[in-house]
């Protein structure tokens, strides 16, 4: 990937030289991700490689590079933590809606319940309906 | 991280299920650690279960989709691009991933790797399983026991070699002859070659007949049968010729010529046929007119 003279690659966005109009979208290379993959060798995600590898193998995905497994496990982690953060926002909103306490913030004991999780998931398009009891 | 548990009973599970459950529990621990990192103190069991199920199906879906993409481009080994395209398709912003990775490095990595040995069901193994051919990856399940798909016929193919068959036929014939002669010697009268030893080499005693030359003169049974058949067919011709006003003499001469020295038997059969009540002509009963 040789950079032509005149255009500097700052964040992996490569703009071909000679393009004046802005209709053409720049081609985004995967260089930052390739660099990130190198960094992944040191960083171990929370999900062990064996567990992610087991589930990927069951789906037919046989990874030649262990770093790809770490990438997938990291993506899954981020997915779950995004949902958890959204649920936390819902929980905080319900707590301080009435503006009860000003001196101290709401007690730091947050409990994740289905009432918080359901609207958080519905924003992602996942609709859950868990019954409280079974008859 | 406290979990509000409802009472759950443990059912007996096979090693395969234990293997799966161990990984599932690891995922649950991971989910719990992620929730703790977000700031939650506790969570409902239902929520943890939901999130565990979600993360498991997420990983499986990424694996399946990445494999599909890489096979779409006529490859078999997925690469980084396949994974990135898959994550994009699932609505995941890949650009935020490096930032997340750096941020979460603050978190304590709690989940230990699972050190379970793979499943070896030692019971009911018969024979050696076939190894995978080269085109099948090693993480696929093993082949079943060979007795499940190999068929062995319970009979042996009959030998069709000419020499062997011939030899078999000859030995069978010799055995049959020997057994039959022995049987006749043991059940009938015997003559012996040796004076002192009567039982060794017994010979079937012959029955002398009063007229020895009779067998030479009389035809054999097979010839008799054929002669009788020809006679019976000529008998029909003769009866027809008697009814029709034709030359019976010529027919009789013909029959004499054909039969040869069997003329007396022909006459005997003629008388037999007439005497035979089933061959006599039908006698109609006299119809008496009722007065």
mmCIF file of C-alpha atoms in Angstrom, chain B residues 5-279:
data_model
loop_
_atom_site.group_PDB
_atom_site.id
_atom_site.type_symbol
_atom_site.label_atom_id
_atom_site.label_comp_id
_atom_site.label_asym_id
_atom_site.label_seq_id
_atom_site.Cartn_x
_atom_site.Cartn_y
_atom_site.Cartn_z
ATOM 1 C CA UNK B 5 -31.406 -17.703 42.561
ATOM 2 C CA UNK B 6 -34.540 -19.693 42.396
ATOM 3 C CA UNK B 7 -34.222 -23.286 43.519
ATOM 4 C CA UNK B 8 -32.847 -25.360 40.665
ATOM 5 C CA UNK B 9 -32.377 -29.104 40.869
ATOM 6 C CA UNK B 10 -29.379 -30.747 39.231
ATOM 7 C CA UNK B 11 -30.238 -33.574 36.886
ATOM 8 C CA UNK B 12 -27.737 -36.287 35.981
ATOM 9 C CA UNK B 13 -25.951 -35.285 32.832
ATOM 10 C CA UNK B 14 -23.635 -37.072 30.445
ATOM 11 C CA UNK B 15 -20.004 -36.010 29.985
ATOM 12 C CA UNK B 16 -20.949 -34.281 26.755
ATOM 13 C CA UNK B 17 -23.502 -32.177 28.555
ATOM 14 C CA UNK B 18 -21.021 -31.413 31.298
ATOM 15 C CA UNK B 19 -18.624 -30.243 28.652
ATOM 16 C CA UNK B 20 -21.219 -27.915 27.223
ATOM 17 C CA UNK B 21 -22.394 -26.764 30.622
ATOM 18 C CA UNK B 22 -18.866 -25.881 31.682
ATOM 19 C CA UNK B 23 -18.497 -23.534 28.788
ATOM 20 C CA UNK B 24 -21.904 -22.112 29.381
ATOM 21 C CA UNK B 25 -21.004 -21.407 32.972
ATOM 22 C CA UNK B 26 -17.846 -19.667 31.832
ATOM 23 C CA UNK B 27 -19.949 -17.444 29.635
ATOM 24 C CA UNK B 28 -22.167 -16.682 32.591
ATOM 25 C CA UNK B 29 -19.150 -15.671 34.634
ATOM 26 C CA UNK B 30 -18.001 -13.466 31.793
ATOM 27 C CA UNK B 31 -21.400 -11.808 31.564
ATOM 28 C CA UNK B 32 -21.385 -11.221 35.290
ATOM 29 C CA UNK B 33 -17.965 -9.619 35.156
ATOM 30 C CA UNK B 34 -19.082 -7.357 32.324
ATOM 31 C CA UNK B 35 -22.097 -6.263 34.327
ATOM 32 C CA UNK B 36 -19.929 -5.571 37.338
ATOM 33 C CA UNK B 37 -17.663 -3.487 35.170
ATOM 34 C CA UNK B 38 -20.636 -1.437 34.040
ATOM 35 C CA UNK B 39 -21.541 -0.659 37.624
ATOM 36 C CA UNK B 40 -24.252 -3.117 38.553
ATOM 37 C CA UNK B 41 -24.082 -4.626 42.010
ATOM 38 C CA UNK B 42 -26.505 -7.408 41.433
ATOM 39 C CA UNK B 43 -28.743 -8.770 38.756
ATOM 40 C CA UNK B 44 -31.772 -10.971 38.350
ATOM 41 C CA UNK B 45 -31.067 -14.515 37.361
ATOM 42 C CA UNK B 46 -33.374 -14.150 34.372
ATOM 43 C CA UNK B 47 -31.343 -11.254 33.046
ATOM 44 C CA UNK B 48 -28.049 -13.086 33.411
ATOM 45 C CA UNK B 49 -29.552 -16.077 31.619
ATOM 46 C CA UNK B 50 -30.844 -13.869 28.844
ATOM 47 C CA UNK B 51 -27.515 -12.167 28.365
ATOM 48 C CA UNK B 52 -25.669 -15.487 28.430
ATOM 49 C CA UNK B 53 -27.958 -16.883 25.791
ATOM 50 C CA UNK B 54 -27.462 -13.727 23.767
ATOM 51 C CA UNK B 55 -23.710 -13.811 23.908
ATOM 52 C CA UNK B 56 -23.631 -17.474 22.995
ATOM 53 C CA UNK B 57 -25.889 -17.017 20.003
ATOM 54 C CA UNK B 58 -23.947 -13.890 19.023
ATOM 55 C CA UNK B 59 -20.676 -15.794 18.874
ATOM 56 C CA UNK B 60 -22.305 -18.661 16.996
ATOM 57 C CA UNK B 61 -23.896 -16.289 14.523
ATOM 58 C CA UNK B 62 -20.616 -14.474 13.906
ATOM 59 C CA UNK B 63 -18.931 -17.818 13.289
ATOM 60 C CA UNK B 64 -21.597 -19.010 10.886
ATOM 61 C CA UNK B 65 -21.788 -15.738 8.993
ATOM 62 C CA UNK B 66 -18.013 -15.374 8.694
ATOM 63 C CA UNK B 67 -17.766 -18.900 7.407
ATOM 64 C CA UNK B 68 -20.473 -18.185 4.868
ATOM 65 C CA UNK B 69 -18.664 -15.089 3.664
ATOM 66 C CA UNK B 70 -15.370 -16.841 3.294
ATOM 67 C CA UNK B 71 -16.952 -19.734 1.429
ATOM 68 C CA UNK B 72 -18.714 -17.228 -0.784
ATOM 69 C CA UNK B 73 -15.311 -16.136 -2.059
ATOM 70 C CA UNK B 74 -14.207 -19.732 -2.678
ATOM 71 C CA UNK B 75 -12.011 -19.998 0.371
ATOM 72 C CA UNK B 76 -12.191 -22.306 3.333
ATOM 73 C CA UNK B 77 -10.204 -20.444 5.966
ATOM 74 C CA UNK B 78 -11.835 -17.297 7.286
ATOM 75 C CA UNK B 79 -9.686 -14.185 7.510
ATOM 76 C CA UNK B 80 -9.853 -10.847 9.241
ATOM 77 C CA UNK B 81 -11.876 -9.320 6.410
ATOM 78 C CA UNK B 82 -14.546 -11.982 6.743
ATOM 79 C CA UNK B 83 -14.885 -11.283 10.435
ATOM 80 C CA UNK B 84 -15.022 -7.514 9.871
ATOM 81 C CA UNK B 85 -17.667 -7.821 7.179
ATOM 82 C CA UNK B 86 -19.694 -10.100 9.424
ATOM 83 C CA UNK B 87 -19.574 -7.663 12.305
ATOM 84 C CA UNK B 88 -20.629 -4.885 9.987
ATOM 85 C CA UNK B 89 -23.554 -6.955 8.811
ATOM 86 C CA UNK B 90 -24.633 -7.541 12.396
ATOM 87 C CA UNK B 91 -24.789 -3.845 13.032
ATOM 88 C CA UNK B 92 -21.583 -3.611 14.961
ATOM 89 C CA UNK B 93 -19.413 -0.550 14.557
ATOM 90 C CA UNK B 94 -15.950 -1.948 14.196
ATOM 91 C CA UNK B 95 -14.216 1.409 14.515
ATOM 92 C CA UNK B 96 -15.161 1.638 18.152
ATOM 93 C CA UNK B 97 -13.514 -1.672 18.921
ATOM 94 C CA UNK B 98 -9.963 -0.444 19.555
ATOM 95 C CA UNK B 99 -11.282 2.213 21.904
ATOM 96 C CA UNK B 100 -13.282 -0.341 23.817
ATOM 97 C CA UNK B 101 -10.340 -2.664 24.058
ATOM 98 C CA UNK B 102 -8.133 -0.004 25.537
ATOM 99 C CA UNK B 103 -10.777 1.075 27.948
ATOM 100 C CA UNK B 104 -11.623 -2.329 29.262
ATOM 101 C CA UNK B 105 -8.047 -3.080 30.024
ATOM 102 C CA UNK B 106 -8.770 -1.509 33.344
ATOM 103 C CA UNK B 107 -11.122 -4.333 34.202
ATOM 104 C CA UNK B 108 -9.937 -7.350 36.098
ATOM 105 C CA UNK B 109 -9.905 -10.401 33.876
ATOM 106 C CA UNK B 110 -11.554 -12.906 36.108
ATOM 107 C CA UNK B 111 -12.727 -15.754 33.924
ATOM 108 C CA UNK B 112 -10.256 -18.618 34.096
ATOM 109 C CA UNK B 113 -9.771 -20.795 31.075
ATOM 110 C CA UNK B 114 -11.662 -24.073 31.127
ATOM 111 C CA UNK B 115 -9.353 -27.042 31.571
ATOM 112 C CA UNK B 116 -11.900 -29.803 30.912
ATOM 113 C CA UNK B 117 -10.713 -32.721 28.926
ATOM 114 C CA UNK B 118 -12.743 -33.453 25.820
ATOM 115 C CA UNK B 119 -15.543 -36.011 25.968
ATOM 116 C CA UNK B 120 -14.485 -39.670 25.876
ATOM 117 C CA UNK B 121 -17.533 -41.928 26.348
ATOM 118 C CA UNK B 122 -15.715 -45.121 27.219
ATOM 119 C CA UNK B 123 -18.745 -47.336 27.457
ATOM 120 C CA UNK B 124 -20.074 -49.265 24.460
ATOM 121 C CA UNK B 125 -17.053 -48.783 22.243
ATOM 122 C CA UNK B 126 -16.602 -51.666 19.835
ATOM 123 C CA UNK B 127 -13.852 -51.572 17.296
ATOM 124 C CA UNK B 128 -11.695 -48.726 16.196
ATOM 125 C CA UNK B 129 -13.188 -45.592 14.767
ATOM 126 C CA UNK B 130 -12.113 -44.443 11.369
ATOM 127 C CA UNK B 131 -9.896 -41.365 11.242
ATOM 128 C CA UNK B 132 -10.983 -38.216 9.492
ATOM 129 C CA UNK B 133 -10.126 -37.893 5.842
ATOM 130 C CA UNK B 134 -8.000 -34.882 5.024
ATOM 131 C CA UNK B 135 -10.874 -32.716 3.844
ATOM 132 C CA UNK B 136 -12.679 -32.846 7.182
ATOM 133 C CA UNK B 137 -11.418 -30.474 9.913
ATOM 134 C CA UNK B 138 -10.335 -32.039 13.141
ATOM 135 C CA UNK B 139 -12.825 -30.251 15.354
ATOM 136 C CA UNK B 140 -15.714 -32.095 13.744
ATOM 137 C CA UNK B 141 -17.089 -35.047 15.686
ATOM 138 C CA UNK B 142 -15.503 -38.414 15.188
ATOM 139 C CA UNK B 143 -16.831 -41.186 12.998
ATOM 140 C CA UNK B 144 -19.166 -43.621 14.742
ATOM 141 C CA UNK B 145 -18.121 -47.145 15.626
ATOM 142 C CA UNK B 146 -17.464 -49.223 12.528
ATOM 143 C CA UNK B 147 -20.129 -51.785 13.360
ATOM 144 C CA UNK B 148 -22.799 -49.172 12.730
ATOM 145 C CA UNK B 149 -22.099 -48.824 9.047
ATOM 146 C CA UNK B 150 -20.043 -51.815 7.950
ATOM 147 C CA UNK B 151 -22.131 -54.734 6.775
ATOM 148 C CA UNK B 152 -20.669 -58.243 6.880
ATOM 149 C CA UNK B 153 -22.741 -60.963 5.219
ATOM 150 C CA UNK B 154 -23.368 -63.966 7.435
ATOM 151 C CA UNK B 155 -22.977 -66.482 4.638
ATOM 152 C CA UNK B 156 -19.976 -67.291 2.567
ATOM 153 C CA UNK B 157 -20.103 -66.920 -1.166
ATOM 154 C CA UNK B 158 -20.445 -70.303 -2.854
ATOM 155 C CA UNK B 159 -17.288 -71.369 -4.664
ATOM 156 C CA UNK B 160 -17.728 -71.218 -8.419
ATOM 157 C CA UNK B 161 -14.261 -72.361 -9.444
ATOM 158 C CA UNK B 162 -14.573 -75.211 -11.930
ATOM 159 C CA UNK B 163 -11.782 -77.285 -10.500
ATOM 160 C CA UNK B 164 -13.027 -77.008 -6.933
ATOM 161 C CA UNK B 165 -16.588 -77.770 -7.912
ATOM 162 C CA UNK B 166 -15.526 -80.752 -9.943
ATOM 163 C CA UNK B 167 -13.450 -82.113 -7.103
ATOM 164 C CA UNK B 168 -16.295 -81.567 -4.692
ATOM 165 C CA UNK B 169 -18.737 -83.398 -6.949
ATOM 166 C CA UNK B 170 -16.355 -86.308 -7.386
ATOM 167 C CA UNK B 171 -15.687 -86.684 -3.678
ATOM 168 C CA UNK B 172 -19.397 -86.421 -2.883
ATOM 169 C CA UNK B 173 -20.193 -89.110 -5.415
ATOM 170 C CA UNK B 174 -17.535 -91.406 -4.046
ATOM 171 C CA UNK B 175 -18.813 -90.887 -0.518
ATOM 172 C CA UNK B 176 -22.389 -91.568 -1.529
ATOM 173 C CA UNK B 177 -21.461 -94.765 -3.334
ATOM 174 C CA UNK B 178 -19.434 -95.978 -0.432
ATOM 175 C CA UNK B 179 -22.120 -95.192 2.104
ATOM 176 C CA UNK B 180 -24.824 -96.868 0.054
ATOM 177 C CA UNK B 181 -22.873 -100.076 -0.507
ATOM 178 C CA UNK B 182 -21.997 -100.220 3.168
ATOM 179 C CA UNK B 183 -25.621 -99.771 4.089
ATOM 180 C CA UNK B 184 -26.723 -102.543 1.803
ATOM 181 C CA UNK B 185 -23.990 -104.811 3.111
ATOM 182 C CA UNK B 186 -24.995 -104.170 6.690
ATOM 183 C CA UNK B 187 -28.710 -104.636 6.186
ATOM 184 C CA UNK B 188 -28.768 -107.430 3.630
ATOM 185 C CA UNK B 189 -26.984 -110.714 3.115
ATOM 186 C CA UNK B 190 -23.219 -110.576 2.770
ATOM 187 C CA UNK B 191 -20.480 -112.723 1.414
ATOM 188 C CA UNK B 192 -16.961 -112.368 2.739
ATOM 189 C CA UNK B 193 -13.662 -112.710 0.944
ATOM 190 C CA UNK B 194 -11.692 -113.750 3.991
ATOM 191 C CA UNK B 195 -12.471 -116.858 6.000
ATOM 192 C CA UNK B 196 -11.416 -115.639 9.385
ATOM 193 C CA UNK B 197 -12.522 -112.026 9.247
ATOM 194 C CA UNK B 198 -16.151 -111.788 8.219
ATOM 195 C CA UNK B 199 -16.771 -108.151 8.943
ATOM 196 C CA UNK B 200 -13.882 -106.734 6.969
ATOM 197 C CA UNK B 201 -14.675 -105.947 3.361
ATOM 198 C CA UNK B 202 -18.167 -107.398 3.206
ATOM 199 C CA UNK B 203 -19.533 -108.025 -0.224
ATOM 200 C CA UNK B 204 -23.183 -107.745 -1.031
ATOM 201 C CA UNK B 205 -24.384 -111.253 -1.639
ATOM 202 C CA UNK B 206 -25.965 -111.834 -4.996
ATOM 203 C CA UNK B 207 -29.287 -113.499 -5.318
ATOM 204 C CA UNK B 208 -29.126 -116.171 -7.955
ATOM 205 C CA UNK B 209 -32.205 -116.269 -10.150
ATOM 206 C CA UNK B 210 -33.793 -119.465 -11.503
ATOM 207 C CA UNK B 211 -33.724 -118.396 -15.137
ATOM 208 C CA UNK B 212 -30.471 -116.431 -15.544
ATOM 209 C CA UNK B 213 -30.992 -115.646 -19.247
ATOM 210 C CA UNK B 214 -34.394 -114.047 -18.712
ATOM 211 C CA UNK B 215 -32.942 -110.643 -17.983
ATOM 212 C CA UNK B 216 -31.025 -110.713 -21.245
ATOM 213 C CA UNK B 217 -34.155 -111.477 -23.243
ATOM 214 C CA UNK B 218 -36.633 -109.187 -21.615
ATOM 215 C CA UNK B 219 -36.342 -105.461 -22.403
ATOM 216 C CA UNK B 220 -35.442 -103.119 -19.575
ATOM 217 C CA UNK B 221 -38.085 -101.171 -17.729
ATOM 218 C CA UNK B 222 -37.495 -98.029 -19.670
ATOM 219 C CA UNK B 223 -37.944 -99.793 -22.971
ATOM 220 C CA UNK B 224 -41.088 -101.456 -21.668
ATOM 221 C CA UNK B 225 -42.536 -98.097 -20.755
ATOM 222 C CA UNK B 226 -41.932 -96.626 -24.176
ATOM 223 C CA UNK B 227 -43.336 -99.723 -25.802
ATOM 224 C CA UNK B 228 -46.478 -99.500 -23.733
ATOM 225 C CA UNK B 229 -46.921 -95.892 -24.687
ATOM 226 C CA UNK B 230 -46.675 -96.660 -28.364
ATOM 227 C CA UNK B 231 -49.043 -99.593 -27.870
ATOM 228 C CA UNK B 232 -51.638 -97.448 -26.177
ATOM 229 C CA UNK B 233 -51.533 -94.916 -28.980
ATOM 230 C CA UNK B 234 -51.955 -97.707 -31.524
ATOM 231 C CA UNK B 235 -54.817 -99.154 -29.496
ATOM 232 C CA UNK B 236 -56.746 -95.927 -30.001
ATOM 233 C CA UNK B 237 -56.110 -96.145 -33.731
ATOM 234 C CA UNK B 238 -57.305 -99.734 -33.739
ATOM 235 C CA UNK B 239 -60.563 -98.968 -31.913
ATOM 236 C CA UNK B 240 -61.255 -96.155 -34.345
ATOM 237 C CA UNK B 241 -60.559 -98.387 -37.269
ATOM 238 C CA UNK B 242 -63.023 -100.995 -35.912
ATOM 239 C CA UNK B 243 -65.803 -98.440 -35.800
ATOM 240 C CA UNK B 244 -65.120 -97.051 -39.243
ATOM 241 C CA UNK B 245 -65.518 -99.455 -42.147
ATOM 242 C CA UNK B 246 -61.904 -99.312 -43.048
ATOM 243 C CA UNK B 247 -59.335 -101.981 -43.448
ATOM 244 C CA UNK B 248 -58.785 -103.316 -39.974
ATOM 245 C CA UNK B 249 -56.456 -105.933 -41.277
ATOM 246 C CA UNK B 250 -53.931 -103.488 -42.542
ATOM 247 C CA UNK B 251 -53.892 -101.725 -39.205
ATOM 248 C CA UNK B 252 -53.392 -104.935 -37.379
ATOM 249 C CA UNK B 253 -50.530 -105.766 -39.677
ATOM 250 C CA UNK B 254 -49.057 -102.370 -39.009
ATOM 251 C CA UNK B 255 -49.372 -102.844 -35.343
ATOM 252 C CA UNK B 256 -47.779 -106.275 -35.657
ATOM 253 C CA UNK B 257 -44.875 -104.791 -37.640
ATOM 254 C CA UNK B 258 -44.350 -101.985 -35.180
ATOM 255 C CA UNK B 259 -44.674 -104.019 -32.055
ATOM 256 C CA UNK B 260 -42.395 -106.798 -33.251
ATOM 257 C CA UNK B 261 -42.431 -109.630 -30.756
ATOM 258 C CA UNK B 262 -44.901 -107.951 -28.494
ATOM 259 C CA UNK B 263 -48.001 -109.280 -30.236
ATOM 260 C CA UNK B 264 -49.235 -111.344 -27.345
ATOM 261 C CA UNK B 265 -48.999 -108.342 -25.041
ATOM 262 C CA UNK B 266 -51.008 -106.285 -27.517
ATOM 263 C CA UNK B 267 -53.801 -108.840 -27.517
ATOM 264 C CA UNK B 268 -53.676 -109.035 -23.768
ATOM 265 C CA UNK B 269 -54.012 -105.298 -23.530
ATOM 266 C CA UNK B 270 -56.927 -105.384 -25.979
ATOM 267 C CA UNK B 271 -58.786 -107.807 -23.803
ATOM 268 C CA UNK B 272 -57.888 -105.744 -20.751
ATOM 269 C CA UNK B 273 -59.269 -102.639 -22.335
ATOM 270 C CA UNK B 274 -62.514 -104.302 -23.219
ATOM 271 C CA UNK B 275 -62.838 -105.878 -19.842
ATOM 272 C CA UNK B 276 -62.062 -102.620 -18.138
ATOM 273 C CA UNK B 277 -65.447 -101.417 -16.961
ATOM 274 C CA UNK B 278 -64.465 -97.773 -17.280
ATOM 275 C CA UNK B 279 -63.623 -98.185 -20.925
#
